[in-house]
Coordinates of C-alpha atoms in Angstrom, one line a residue:
M7 CA 17.3 0.7 -7.9
V8 CA 15.8 4.0 -7.1
D9 CA 13.8 6.1 -9.7
I10 CA 12.2 9.2 -8.2
E11 CA 10.7 11.9 -10.4
P12 CA 12.3 15.3 -9.5
M13 CA 10.2 18.0 -7.8
L14 CA 7.4 15.8 -6.4
S15 CA 5.4 17.5 -3.7
L16 CA 2.6 16.4 -1.5
K17 CA 0.5 18.0 1.2
G18 CA 0.6 15.9 4.3
D19 CA 2.4 15.0 7.5
E20 CA 6.1 14.8 6.6
K21 CA 6.9 12.7 9.6
T22 CA 4.4 10.0 8.8
I23 CA 5.2 10.0 5.1
R24 CA 8.8 9.4 6.0
Q25 CA 7.7 6.6 8.4
L26 CA 5.7 5.1 5.5
I27 CA 8.6 5.0 3.2
S28 CA 10.9 3.6 5.9
I29 CA 8.4 0.8 6.7
L30 CA 8.0 -0.2 3.1
L31 CA 11.8 -0.2 2.5
D32 CA 12.5 -2.1 5.7
N33 CA 9.9 -4.7 4.7
A34 CA 11.5 -5.0 1.3
V35 CA 15.0 -5.5 2.7
K36 CA 13.9 -8.0 5.3
Y37 CA 12.0 -10.2 2.9
C38 CA 14.1 -9.8 -0.2
T39 CA 15.8 -13.0 -1.4
E40 CA 19.5 -13.3 -1.3
Q41 CA 21.0 -11.8 -4.4
G42 CA 17.4 -10.4 -5.1
Q43 CA 16.2 -7.1 -6.3
I44 CA 14.6 -4.1 -4.6
R45 CA 13.2 -1.2 -6.6
L46 CA 11.7 2.1 -5.3
T47 CA 9.8 4.3 -7.7
A48 CA 7.9 7.5 -7.2
A49 CA 6.2 9.5 -9.9
H50 CA 3.4 12.0 -10.6
K51 CA 0.5 10.5 -12.5
G52 CA -2.5 12.7 -13.1
K53 CA -3.6 14.1 -9.7
N54 CA -1.7 11.4 -7.8
I55 CA 1.7 10.5 -6.6
I56 CA 2.4 6.8 -7.2
L57 CA 5.0 5.2 -4.9
S58 CA 6.0 1.6 -5.6
I59 CA 8.3 -0.7 -3.7
Y60 CA 9.2 -4.0 -5.5
N61 CA 11.3 -6.8 -4.1
T62 CA 12.0 -10.4 -5.0
S63 CA 10.7 -12.7 -2.2
Q64 CA 10.2 -16.2 -1.0
P65 CA 7.1 -17.8 -2.6
L66 CA 3.9 -15.9 -1.7
T67 CA 0.4 -17.2 -2.1
K68 CA -2.7 -15.1 -2.8
E69 CA -3.8 -15.7 0.8
N70 CA -0.5 -14.3 2.1
I71 CA -0.9 -11.2 -0.1
D72 CA -4.5 -10.7 0.9
H73 CA -3.5 -10.5 4.6
L74 CA -0.2 -8.5 4.4
F75 CA -1.8 -5.4 5.8
D76 CA -3.5 -7.2 8.7
R77 CA -2.1 -6.3 12.1
F78 CA 0.2 -9.1 13.5
Y79 CA 0.0 -11.1 10.3
R80 CA 3.2 -12.8 9.2
T81 CA 3.6 -15.5 6.5
D82 CA 4.7 -18.9 7.7
E83 CA 8.1 -18.5 6.2
S84 CA 8.7 -15.2 8.0
R85 CA 7.7 -16.7 11.4
N86 CA 10.6 -19.2 11.1
S87 CA 13.1 -16.7 9.8
K88 CA 15.5 -14.5 11.7
T89 CA 14.1 -11.3 10.3
G90 CA 12.5 -10.1 13.6
G91 CA 9.6 -7.8 13.8
Y92 CA 6.0 -8.3 15.1
G93 CA 3.9 -8.1 11.9
I94 CA 2.6 -4.6 12.5
G95 CA 4.7 -2.6 10.0
L96 CA 2.5 -3.0 7.0
S97 CA -0.6 -2.3 9.0
V98 CA 1.0 0.9 10.2
A99 CA 1.8 1.8 6.6
K100 CA -1.8 1.2 5.6
A101 CA -3.0 3.5 8.4
V102 CA -0.6 6.2 7.3
V103 CA -1.8 5.9 3.7
E104 CA -5.5 6.0 4.8
A105 CA -4.9 9.0 7.0
H106 CA -3.7 10.8 3.8
H107 CA -6.8 9.6 2.0
G108 CA -4.8 7.3 -0.2
K109 CA -4.8 3.7 -1.2
I110 CA -2.2 0.9 -0.7
V111 CA -2.3 -2.4 -2.5
A112 CA 0.0 -5.5 -2.6
S113 CA 0.4 -7.8 -5.6
S114 CA 2.6 -10.4 -7.1
E115 CA 2.8 -11.3 -10.7
D116 CA 4.8 -14.5 -10.3
G117 CA 4.4 -15.5 -6.6
N118 CA 8.1 -14.9 -6.1
S119 CA 8.1 -11.1 -5.8
L120 CA 6.1 -8.5 -4.0
L121 CA 4.9 -5.1 -5.4
I122 CA 3.4 -2.6 -2.9
T123 CA 1.8 0.4 -4.6
V124 CA 0.8 3.5 -2.8
I125 CA -1.5 6.1 -4.4
L126 CA -1.6 9.5 -2.7
K127 CA -3.7 12.5 -4.0
I128 CA -1.7 15.7 -4.6

């Protein structure tokens, strides 16, 4: 599901913002459960743009979530899967967000889904 507010605009480096969105969507697709859900939302809120990527996932612990943006970190389940990758995508996403003076956080309400939220100042 995609829900993007019309006419959003942001000052920044278009190439790296596109890379950020690509990384987040790629991560969601790789780790989404079979028959699972992926949601992308983008909206203006106050002086910020909020970008959220949600996907159902294999079980995640708080420790997994706390380390998702660490370079080369991969959860135990992903090391044994055939998803590929080297564990640097989310650390690159974090660097892009920080270069735009924003904030990126990961959370899970139920341990079986992942919500990554990016807050970028307009």
